[in-house]
Amino acid sequence: MTSTTEELIEISERRSAHNYHPLPIVIHEAHGAWVTDVEGKRYLDFLSGYSSLNFGHGNPKIIEAAQAQLQNLTLTSRAFYHDQFAAFCTGLGDLTGKDMILPMNTGAEAVETAIKVSRKWGYEVKGVAPEQANIIVMEDNFHGRTTTIISFSTDPDAHDNFGPYTPGFKIVKYGSAEAVREAIDTNTVAVLVEPIQGEAGVLVPPDGYLTQLREICTENNVLMIADEIQSGLGRTGKTFACDHEGVVPDIYIMGKALGGGVVPVSAIAADQDVLGVIKPGQHGSTFGGNPLACAVGNAVIEILNTGEYQARATQLGEVLHARLNELIGKGVVTVRGRGLWAGVDIDPSLATGREVSKALMARGVLAKDTHGSTIRLAPPIVISEEDLLRAVDLLADAIASFQ
Ligand SMILES: *Cc1c(COP(=O)(O)O)cnc(C)c1O
């Protein structure tokens, strides 16, 4: 029996917690950059599962790998080895240039893992006094939803009324290397940074920021942790957003697109002198590094090793940003971003981001607002140039409808 859009939305709202505010569309299937709703209407996907779908919906290589693995082996737990694990750790280690991988499932778990590893490294390698470690984090950060991670969120929605909060974090202004230098003390074990702040509205820090953070961390024997969960794996035109400055963090955090849009796959990558602090029984996950996740991850790594998607994100990114910049002064205040990733600030006197998102949806493009009047654009990197240009025209039309 088929239900109508309205019925499905009504049931979903009645029977699920209201922790999201979805646009009123019920998606049924998707291929490449296109999704189809239950009424058969097609839309271009400009959210890509918050950049989980960098390689497109139903990417044939990834689906083929997943299907083959489904027939063979899906779960072992880490109590045993399985035959996809070595390739995953080697592949991801080589992609990041790091000795070791610690696989988890969701992004938040990988961030938690990086926090735990850097604290343990602080006590056991750096020699920080027990319970005294601190980690420097940035204003307007987004690193996930666990109680520890939201403890250092500056977004009241994410943070308020979820205490008591986990101590041990110092919040400084994003984009200011000086602020980090001033905040560092002898108990600082790590600096945790998004190379581009995604949820905050695709905020690109000043040129040289990451380079300076790298230098400050090295000088002070502090680990630089790059949360590349949203910025990494091709989105910005490089494998990692840190690559734009040639910066190599001590710990990479990956998630989202690592699961190829199929399953949650996350991991951290670091060298032996850092990740070696974790011994049997000290950290883990029942599902982390499972055979299906590793098989999907291996297909993703293979795709990234060709460099095709990075090159395509660069090329299409130039097209996207050139066209978006033409909208400045025509209802658009600012455009930020890198590669196939943009944050577009709409003139707040015209419409909210949500109103523009709805107008855009009515025109066949799915995008999501973030923080008031900002719209984030991040189509699957497989999108055709023609579809990309069409979507920007539809955005211009949607904005014009409020003028
Ligand atoms: C999405 C995201 C996370 C959290 O990932 P989940 O899989 O939702 O837990 C962490 N950091 C950044 C930068 C993200 O974009």
CSV table of C-alpha atoms and ligand atoms in Angstrom, one decimal:
chain,number,residue,atom,x,y,z
A,1,MET,CA,0.0,0.0,0.0
A,2,THR,CA,1.3,3.4,-0.8
A,3,SER,CA,0.8,6.4,1.5
A,4,THR,CA,0.8,10.0,0.6
A,5,THR,CA,3.6,12.4,1.4
A,6,GLU,CA,1.3,14.1,4.0
A,7,GLU,CA,0.5,10.8,5.7
A,8,LEU,CA,4.1,9.7,6.0
A,9,ILE,CA,5.2,13.0,7.3
A,10,GLU,CA,2.4,13.1,9.9
A,11,ILE,CA,3.2,9.7,11.2
A,12,SER,CA,6.9,10.4,11.2
A,13,GLU,CA,6.3,13.6,13.2
A,14,ARG,CA,3.9,11.9,15.6
A,15,ARG,CA,6.1,8.8,16.3
A,16,SER,CA,9.6,10.2,16.3
A,17,ALA,CA,11.4,12.7,18.5
A,18,HIS,CA,11.6,16.1,17.0
A,19,ASN,CA,15.3,16.4,17.0
A,20,TYR,CA,15.3,17.4,13.3
A,21,HIS,CA,13.1,19.8,11.3
A,22,PRO,CA,13.1,18.1,7.9
A,23,LEU,CA,11.9,19.7,4.7
A,24,PRO,CA,8.5,18.3,3.7
A,25,ILE,CA,9.7,15.7,1.2
A,26,VAL,CA,9.7,11.9,1.5
A,27,ILE,CA,12.5,10.4,-0.5
A,28,HIS,CA,12.1,7.0,-2.1
A,29,GLU,CA,15.1,6.4,-4.2
A,30,ALA,CA,18.3,8.1,-5.5
A,31,HIS,CA,21.0,7.7,-8.1
A,32,GLY,CA,24.0,9.9,-8.6
A,33,ALA,CA,23.0,13.5,-7.8
A,34,TRP,CA,19.3,12.9,-8.2
A,35,VAL,CA,16.7,11.8,-5.7
A,36,THR,CA,13.1,10.8,-6.3
A,37,ASP,CA,10.3,11.3,-3.8
A,38,VAL,CA,7.3,9.0,-3.1
A,39,GLU,CA,5.3,10.9,-5.7
A,40,GLY,CA,7.8,10.4,-8.4
A,41,LYS,CA,9.1,14.0,-8.4
A,42,ARG,CA,12.8,14.3,-9.0
A,43,TYR,CA,15.2,16.7,-7.2
A,44,LEU,CA,18.9,17.5,-7.3
A,45,ASP,CA,20.5,16.7,-4.0
A,46,PHE,CA,22.6,19.7,-2.8
A,47,LEU,CA,23.1,18.4,0.7
A,48,SER,CA,24.6,14.9,0.0
A,49,GLY,CA,23.9,13.6,3.5
A,50,TYR,CA,26.1,16.4,4.9
A,51,SER,CA,28.8,15.3,2.5
A,52,SER,CA,28.4,11.6,3.3
A,53,LEU,CA,27.4,11.1,-0.4
A,54,ASN,CA,30.5,12.7,-2.0
A,55,PHE,CA,30.7,9.8,-4.5
A,56,GLY,CA,27.0,9.9,-5.4
A,57,HIS,CA,23.9,8.0,-4.4
A,58,GLY,CA,24.3,4.3,-5.4
A,59,ASN,CA,27.9,4.7,-6.6
A,60,PRO,CA,28.3,1.4,-8.7
A,61,LYS,CA,31.8,0.6,-7.3
A,62,ILE,CA,30.7,1.1,-3.7
A,63,ILE,CA,27.4,-0.8,-4.1
A,64,GLU,CA,29.2,-3.6,-5.8
A,65,ALA,CA,31.7,-3.9,-3.0
A,66,ALA,CA,28.9,-3.8,-0.4
A,67,GLN,CA,26.8,-6.4,-2.2
A,68,ALA,CA,29.7,-8.8,-2.6
A,69,GLN,CA,30.6,-8.4,1.1
A,70,LEU,CA,27.0,-9.0,2.1
A,71,GLN,CA,27.1,-12.4,0.5
A,72,ASN,CA,30.3,-13.4,2.4
A,73,LEU,CA,30.6,-11.9,5.8
A,74,THR,CA,29.1,-8.9,7.6
A,75,LEU,CA,30.2,-9.1,11.2
A,76,THR,CA,32.8,-10.8,13.3
A,77,SER,CA,33.5,-8.3,16.2
A,78,ARG,CA,37.1,-7.4,16.8
A,79,ALA,CA,37.5,-10.5,18.9
A,80,PHE,CA,38.7,-12.0,15.7
A,81,TYR,CA,40.5,-10.8,12.6
A,82,HIS,CA,38.6,-10.8,9.2
A,83,ASP,CA,39.9,-10.6,5.7
A,84,GLN,CA,38.9,-7.0,4.9
A,85,PHE,CA,40.5,-5.4,7.9
A,86,ALA,CA,44.2,-5.4,6.9
A,87,ALA,CA,43.4,-3.8,3.5
A,88,PHE,CA,41.3,-1.1,5.2
A,89,CYS,CA,43.9,-0.1,7.7
A,90,THR,CA,46.7,-0.2,5.1
A,91,GLY,CA,44.7,1.7,2.6
A,92,LEU,CA,43.5,4.4,5.0
A,93,GLY,CA,47.0,4.6,6.6
A,94,ASP,CA,48.6,5.1,3.2
A,95,LEU,CA,45.9,7.7,2.2
A,96,THR,CA,46.6,9.7,5.3
A,97,GLY,CA,50.3,8.9,5.4
A,98,LYS,CA,49.9,7.6,9.0
A,99,ASP,CA,51.1,4.3,10.6
A,100,MET,CA,47.9,3.3,12.2
A,101,ILE,CA,44.1,3.4,12.1
A,102,LEU,CA,41.5,3.0,14.8
A,103,PRO,CA,38.1,2.3,13.2
A,104,MET,CA,34.8,3.4,14.7
A,105,ASN,CA,31.3,3.9,13.2
A,106,THR,CA,30.0,7.5,13.6
A,107,GLY,CA,31.8,10.7,13.4
A,108,ALA,CA,31.2,11.5,17.0
A,109,GLU,CA,32.7,8.2,18.1
A,110,ALA,CA,35.8,9.0,16.1
A,111,VAL,CA,36.1,12.5,17.7
A,112,GLU,CA,35.7,10.8,21.1
A,113,THR,CA,38.4,8.4,20.2
A,114,ALA,CA,40.8,11.3,19.2
A,115,ILE,CA,40.0,13.0,22.6
A,116,LYS,CA,40.7,9.8,24.5
A,117,VAL,CA,43.9,9.0,22.6
A,118,SER,CA,45.3,12.6,23.0
A,119,ARG,CA,44.5,12.6,26.7
A,120,LYS,CA,46.2,9.3,27.2
A,121,TRP,CA,49.2,10.4,25.1
A,122,GLY,CA,49.3,13.5,27.3
A,123,TYR,CA,49.6,11.5,30.5
A,124,GLU,CA,51.8,8.7,29.3
A,125,VAL,CA,54.1,10.4,26.7
A,126,LYS,CA,54.0,14.1,27.4
A,127,GLY,CA,54.0,13.7,31.2
A,128,VAL,CA,50.9,15.8,32.1
A,129,ALA,CA,49.9,15.5,35.7
A,130,PRO,CA,46.9,13.1,36.3
A,131,GLU,CA,43.5,14.6,35.5
A,132,GLN,CA,45.0,17.9,34.3
A,133,ALA,CA,45.0,17.6,30.5
A,134,ASN,CA,43.2,20.2,28.5
A,135,ILE,CA,42.3,20.4,24.8
A,136,ILE,CA,41.9,23.6,22.9
A,137,VAL,CA,38.8,23.8,20.7
A,138,MET,CA,37.2,26.5,18.6
A,139,GLU,CA,34.1,28.7,18.9
A,140,ASP,CA,31.2,27.6,16.7
A,141,ASN,CA,32.7,24.1,16.4
A,142,PHE,CA,30.7,21.1,15.4
A,143,HIS,CA,32.2,17.7,16.4
A,144,GLY,CA,29.1,15.6,17.1
A,145,ARG,CA,26.4,15.1,19.8
A,146,THR,CA,27.9,13.0,22.7
A,147,THR,CA,27.8,14.5,26.2
A,148,THR,CA,31.5,15.2,26.1
A,149,ILE,CA,31.5,16.8,22.7
A,150,ILE,CA,28.5,19.1,23.4
A,151,SER,CA,30.2,20.1,26.6
A,152,PHE,CA,32.5,22.3,24.5
A,153,SER,CA,29.9,23.4,21.9
A,154,THR,CA,29.1,27.1,21.8
A,155,ASP,CA,25.7,26.5,20.1
A,156,PRO,CA,23.0,26.9,22.8
A,157,ASP,CA,20.8,24.3,21.0
A,158,ALA,CA,23.5,21.7,21.1
A,159,HIS,CA,24.8,22.5,24.6
A,160,ASP,CA,22.1,23.8,26.9
A,161,ASN,CA,20.4,21.7,29.6
A,162,PHE,CA,22.5,18.6,28.8
A,163,GLY,CA,24.9,19.1,31.7
A,164,PRO,CA,26.8,18.3,33.9
A,165,TYR,CA,29.5,18.9,31.3
A,166,THR,CA,32.8,17.2,30.7
A,167,PRO,CA,35.6,19.5,31.8
A,168,GLY,CA,39.1,19.8,30.2
A,169,PHE,CA,38.4,22.0,27.1
A,170,LYS,CA,39.4,25.6,26.4
A,171,ILE,CA,37.3,27.4,23.7
A,172,VAL,CA,39.1,30.0,21.6
A,173,LYS,CA,38.1,32.1,18.6
A,174,TYR,CA,38.2,30.2,15.2
A,175,GLY,CA,40.6,31.6,12.7
A,176,SER,CA,43.0,33.1,15.2
A,177,ALA,CA,46.3,31.3,15.7
A,178,GLU,CA,47.3,33.9,18.3
A,179,ALA,CA,44.3,32.9,20.4
A,180,VAL,CA,45.5,29.3,20.4
A,181,ARG,CA,49.1,30.3,21.2
A,182,GLU,CA,47.8,32.3,24.2
A,183,ALA,CA,45.5,29.5,25.4
A,184,ILE,CA,48.2,26.8,25.4
A,185,ASP,CA,49.7,25.8,28.7
A,186,THR,CA,51.9,23.0,30.0
A,187,ASN,CA,48.8,20.8,30.4
A,188,THR,CA,47.6,21.2,26.8
A,189,VAL,CA,47.6,17.9,25.0
A,190,ALA,CA,45.8,18.8,21.8
A,191,VAL,CA,44.3,21.4,19.5
A,192,LEU,CA,41.1,20.2,17.9
A,193,VAL,CA,40.1,22.0,14.7
A,194,GLU,CA,37.8,21.7,11.7
A,195,PRO,CA,40.0,22.9,8.7
A,196,ILE,CA,36.8,24.4,7.4
A,197,GLN,CA,33.8,24.8,9.8
A,198,GLY,CA,31.0,23.0,8.1
A,199,GLU,CA,27.9,23.3,10.4
A,200,ALA,CA,28.9,26.8,11.3
A,201,GLY,CA,28.2,27.8,7.6
A,202,VAL,CA,31.2,26.6,5.6
A,203,LEU,CA,33.6,29.0,7.3
A,204,VAL,CA,37.0,29.0,5.7
A,205,PRO,CA,39.7,30.3,8.1
A,206,PRO,CA,42.3,32.9,7.0
A,207,ASP,CA,45.1,31.7,4.7
A,208,GLY,CA,48.0,30.4,6.8
A,209,TYR,CA,45.9,29.6,9.9
A,210,LEU,CA,46.4,25.8,9.7
A,211,THR,CA,50.1,26.2,9.0
A,212,GLN,CA,50.4,28.4,12.1
A,213,LEU,CA,48.4,26.0,14.2
A,214,ARG,CA,50.8,23.2,13.0
A,215,GLU,CA,53.8,25.3,14.0
A,216,ILE,CA,52.3,26.2,17.4
A,217,CYS,CA,51.4,22.6,18.1
A,218,THR,CA,54.9,21.4,17.2
A,219,GLU,CA,56.7,24.1,19.2
A,220,ASN,CA,54.6,23.2,22.3
A,221,ASN,CA,54.5,19.4,22.0
A,222,VAL,CA,50.8,19.5,21.5
A,223,LEU,CA,48.9,17.2,19.1
A,224,MET,CA,47.1,18.8,16.2
A,225,ILE,CA,43.8,17.0,15.6
A,226,ALA,CA,42.0,17.8,12.3
A,227,ASP,CA,38.3,16.9,12.2
A,228,GLU,CA,38.0,16.2,8.5
A,229,ILE,CA,34.7,14.3,8.9
A,230,GLN,CA,32.9,16.8,6.6
A,231,SER,CA,35.8,18.6,4.9
A,232,GLY,CA,37.7,15.6,3.9
A,233,LEU,CA,37.6,12.9,1.3
A,234,GLY,CA,37.3,15.0,-1.9
A,235,ARG,CA,34.8,17.7,-1.0
A,236,THR,CA,37.2,20.6,-1.1
A,237,GLY,CA,39.1,19.4,-4.2
A,238,LYS,CA,41.8,17.7,-2.2
A,239,THR,CA,41.7,14.5,-0.2
A,240,PHE,CA,41.9,16.5,3.0
A,241,ALA,CA,41.1,20.2,3.5
A,242,CYS,CA,44.5,20.4,5.4
A,243,ASP,CA,46.2,19.6,2.0
A,244,HIS,CA,45.4,23.1,0.8
A,245,GLU,CA,48.1,24.4,3.1
A,246,GLY,CA,50.2,21.3,2.9
A,247,VAL,CA,49.6,20.7,6.6
A,248,VAL,CA,49.8,17.3,8.2
A,249,PRO,CA,47.9,17.0,11.5
A,250,ASP,CA,49.0,14.4,14.2
A,251,ILE,CA,45.5,12.9,14.1
A,252,TYR,CA,43.1,12.8,11.2
A,253,ILE,CA,39.4,12.2,12.1
A,254,MET,CA,37.3,10.8,9.2
A,255,GLY,CA,33.7,9.8,8.9
A,256,LYS,CA,30.7,10.6,6.7
A,257,ALA,CA,31.9,9.9,3.1
A,258,LEU,CA,34.2,7.1,4.4
A,259,GLY,CA,31.0,5.0,4.5
A,260,GLY,CA,30.3,5.7,0.9
A,261,GLY,CA,26.7,6.7,1.7
A,262,VAL,CA,26.0,3.0,2.6
A,263,VAL,CA,27.0,2.4,6.2
A,264,PRO,CA,28.5,4.5,9.0
A,265,VAL,CA,32.3,4.2,8.9
A,266,SER,CA,34.6,6.5,10.8
A,267,ALA,CA,38.2,6.2,11.9
A,268,ILE,CA,41.1,8.1,13.2
A,269,ALA,CA,44.6,7.9,11.7
A,270,ALA,CA,47.8,8.7,13.6
A,271,ASP,CA,51.4,7.5,13.9
A,272,GLN,CA,52.6,4.7,16.2
A,273,ASP,CA,54.0,7.2,18.8
A,274,VAL,CA,50.4,8.5,19.3
A,275,LEU,CA,48.0,5.7,18.6
A,276,GLY,CA,50.4,3.2,20.2
A,277,VAL,CA,49.2,4.4,23.6
A,278,ILE,CA,46.0,2.4,23.2
A,279,LYS,CA,46.4,-1.2,24.5
A,280,PRO,CA,43.9,-4.1,24.4
A,281,GLY,CA,40.7,-3.4,26.3
A,282,GLN,CA,41.3,0.3,26.6
A,283,HIS,CA,39.0,1.4,23.8
A,284,GLY,CA,36.7,-0.3,21.3
A,285,SER,CA,33.5,-0.7,19.5
A,286,THR,CA,31.4,-3.8,18.7
A,287,PHE,CA,30.8,-2.6,15.1
A,288,GLY,CA,33.9,-0.5,14.5
A,289,GLY,CA,35.9,-2.0,11.7
A,290,ASN,CA,33.3,-4.6,10.7
A,291,PRO,CA,33.7,-6.5,7.4
A,292,LEU,CA,30.9,-4.7,5.6
A,293,ALA,CA,32.2,-1.3,6.8
A,294,CYS,CA,35.8,-2.2,5.7
A,295,ALA,CA,34.7,-3.5,2.3
A,296,VAL,CA,32.8,-0.3,1.7
A,297,GLY,CA,35.7,1.8,3.1
A,298,ASN,CA,38.1,-0.1,0.8
A,299,ALA,CA,36.0,0.8,-2.2
A,300,VAL,CA,36.0,4.5,-1.1
A,301,ILE,CA,39.8,4.5,-0.6
A,302,GLU,CA,40.2,3.0,-4.1
A,303,ILE,CA,38.1,5.7,-5.5
A,304,LEU,CA,40.0,8.4,-3.7
A,305,ASN,CA,43.4,6.9,-4.8
A,306,THR,CA,42.5,7.7,-8.4
A,307,GLY,CA,42.3,11.4,-7.6
A,308,GLU,CA,39.3,11.7,-10.0
A,309,TYR,CA,36.9,13.1,-7.5
A,310,GLN,CA,39.3,15.5,-6.0
A,311,ALA,CA,40.0,16.9,-9.5
A,312,ARG,CA,36.3,17.0,-10.3
A,313,ALA,CA,35.5,18.9,-7.1
A,314,THR,CA,38.2,21.4,-8.0
A,315,GLN,CA,36.9,21.9,-11.5
A,316,LEU,CA,33.2,22.0,-10.6
A,317,GLY,CA,34.0,24.1,-7.6
A,318,GLU,CA,35.4,26.8,-9.8
A,319,VAL,CA,32.2,26.8,-11.8
A,320,LEU,CA,30.0,26.8,-8.7
A,321,HIS,CA,31.8,29.7,-7.0
A,322,ALA,CA,32.0,31.8,-10.1
A,323,ARG,CA,28.2,31.5,-10.6
A,324,LEU,CA,27.4,32.1,-6.9
A,325,ASN,CA,29.6,35.2,-6.8
A,326,GLU,CA,27.5,36.6,-9.6
A,327,LEU,CA,24.6,36.5,-7.1
A,328,ILE,CA,26.3,38.8,-4.6
A,329,GLY,CA,24.2,42.0,-4.3
A,330,LYS,CA,21.2,40.2,-5.8
A,331,GLY,CA,19.9,38.9,-2.5
A,332,VAL,CA,23.1,37.2,-1.6
A,333,VAL,CA,25.4,38.9,0.9
A,334,THR,CA,28.5,36.6,1.0
A,335,VAL,CA,29.6,33.3,-0.5
A,336,ARG,CA,32.3,31.2,1.2
A,337,GLY,CA,33.8,27.8,0.6
A,338,ARG,CA,36.3,25.7,-1.2
A,339,GLY,CA,35.9,23.1,-3.9
A,340,LEU,CA,32.4,21.8,-4.4
A,341,TRP,CA,31.3,23.2,-1.1
A,342,ALA,CA,29.7,26.6,-0.5
A,343,GLY,CA,28.0,28.6,2.3
A,344,VAL,CA,25.7,31.2,0.9
A,345,ASP,CA,24.5,34.0,3.2
A,346,ILE,CA,21.1,35.3,2.1
A,347,ASP,CA,20.2,38.9,2.8
A,348,PRO,CA,18.3,38.4,6.1
A,349,SER,CA,15.9,41.1,5.3
A,350,LEU,CA,14.7,39.1,2.3
A,351,ALA,CA,14.1,35.6,3.8
A,352,THR,CA,15.4,33.0,6.2
A,353,GLY,CA,17.6,30.2,5.0
A,354,ARG,CA,14.7,27.8,5.6
A,355,GLU,CA,12.3,29.9,3.5
A,356,VAL,CA,14.9,29.9,0.7
A,357,SER,CA,15.4,26.2,1.1
A,358,LYS,CA,11.7,25.6,0.8
A,359,ALA,CA,11.5,27.8,-2.3
A,360,LEU,CA,14.4,25.9,-3.7
A,361,MET,CA,12.8,22.6,-3.0
A,362,ALA,CA,9.7,23.7,-4.8
A,363,ARG,CA,12.0,24.3,-7.8
A,364,GLY,CA,13.6,20.8,-7.6
A,365,VAL,CA,16.7,21.3,-5.6
A,366,LEU,CA,17.3,20.0,-2.0
A,367,ALA,CA,19.5,22.1,0.2
A,368,LYS,CA,19.5,22.8,3.9
A,369,ASP,CA,19.9,26.0,5.8
A,370,THR,CA,22.3,26.4,8.7
A,371,HIS,CA,22.3,29.2,11.3
A,372,GLY,CA,19.6,31.6,10.2
A,373,SER,CA,20.1,32.9,6.8
A,374,THR,CA,22.9,30.7,5.5
A,375,ILE,CA,22.4,27.9,2.9
A,376,ARG,CA,25.0,25.2,2.5
A,377,LEU,CA,25.6,23.8,-1.0
A,378,ALA,CA,27.4,20.5,-1.3
A,379,PRO,CA,26.1,18.3,-4.2
A,380,PRO,CA,27.5,14.9,-4.9
A,381,ILE,CA,30.8,15.3,-6.8
A,382,VAL,CA,29.4,13.1,-9.6
A,383,ILE,CA,26.9,15.9,-10.5
A,384,SER,CA,27.1,17.0,-14.1
A,385,GLU,CA,28.2,20.6,-14.9
A,386,GLU,CA,24.8,21.2,-16.6
A,387,ASP,CA,22.9,20.1,-13.4
A,388,LEU,CA,25.2,22.2,-11.3
A,389,LEU,CA,24.5,25.3,-13.3
A,390,ARG,CA,20.8,24.6,-13.5
A,391,ALA,CA,20.7,24.4,-9.7
A,392,VAL,CA,22.4,27.7,-9.2
A,393,ASP,CA,19.9,29.3,-11.7
A,394,LEU,CA,17.1,27.8,-9.6
A,395,LEU,CA,18.7,29.2,-6.5
A,396,ALA,CA,18.8,32.7,-8.1
A,397,ASP,CA,15.2,32.3,-9.1
A,398,ALA,CA,14.2,31.1,-5.5
A,399,ILE,CA,16.0,34.2,-4.0
A,400,ALA,CA,14.4,36.5,-6.6
A,401,SER,CA,11.0,35.3,-5.6
A,402,PHE,CA,11.4,37.1,-2.2
A,403,GLN,CA,12.4,40.4,-3.8
B,1,LIG,C1,29.0,15.4,11.0
B,1,LIG,C2,30.2,15.8,11.8
B,1,LIG,C3,30.6,15.1,13.0
B,1,LIG,C4,29.7,14.1,13.6
B,1,LIG,O1,29.5,12.9,12.8
B,1,LIG,P1,28.3,11.9,13.2
B,1,LIG,O2,28.5,10.8,12.2
B,1,LIG,O3,27.0,12.7,12.9
B,1,LIG,O4,28.4,11.6,14.6
B,1,LIG,C5,31.7,15.5,13.6
B,1,LIG,N1,32.5,16.5,13.0
B,1,LIG,C6,32.2,17.1,11.9
B,1,LIG,C7,33.1,18.2,11.4
B,1,LIG,C8,31.0,16.8,11.2
B,1,LIG,O5,30.6,17.5,10.1
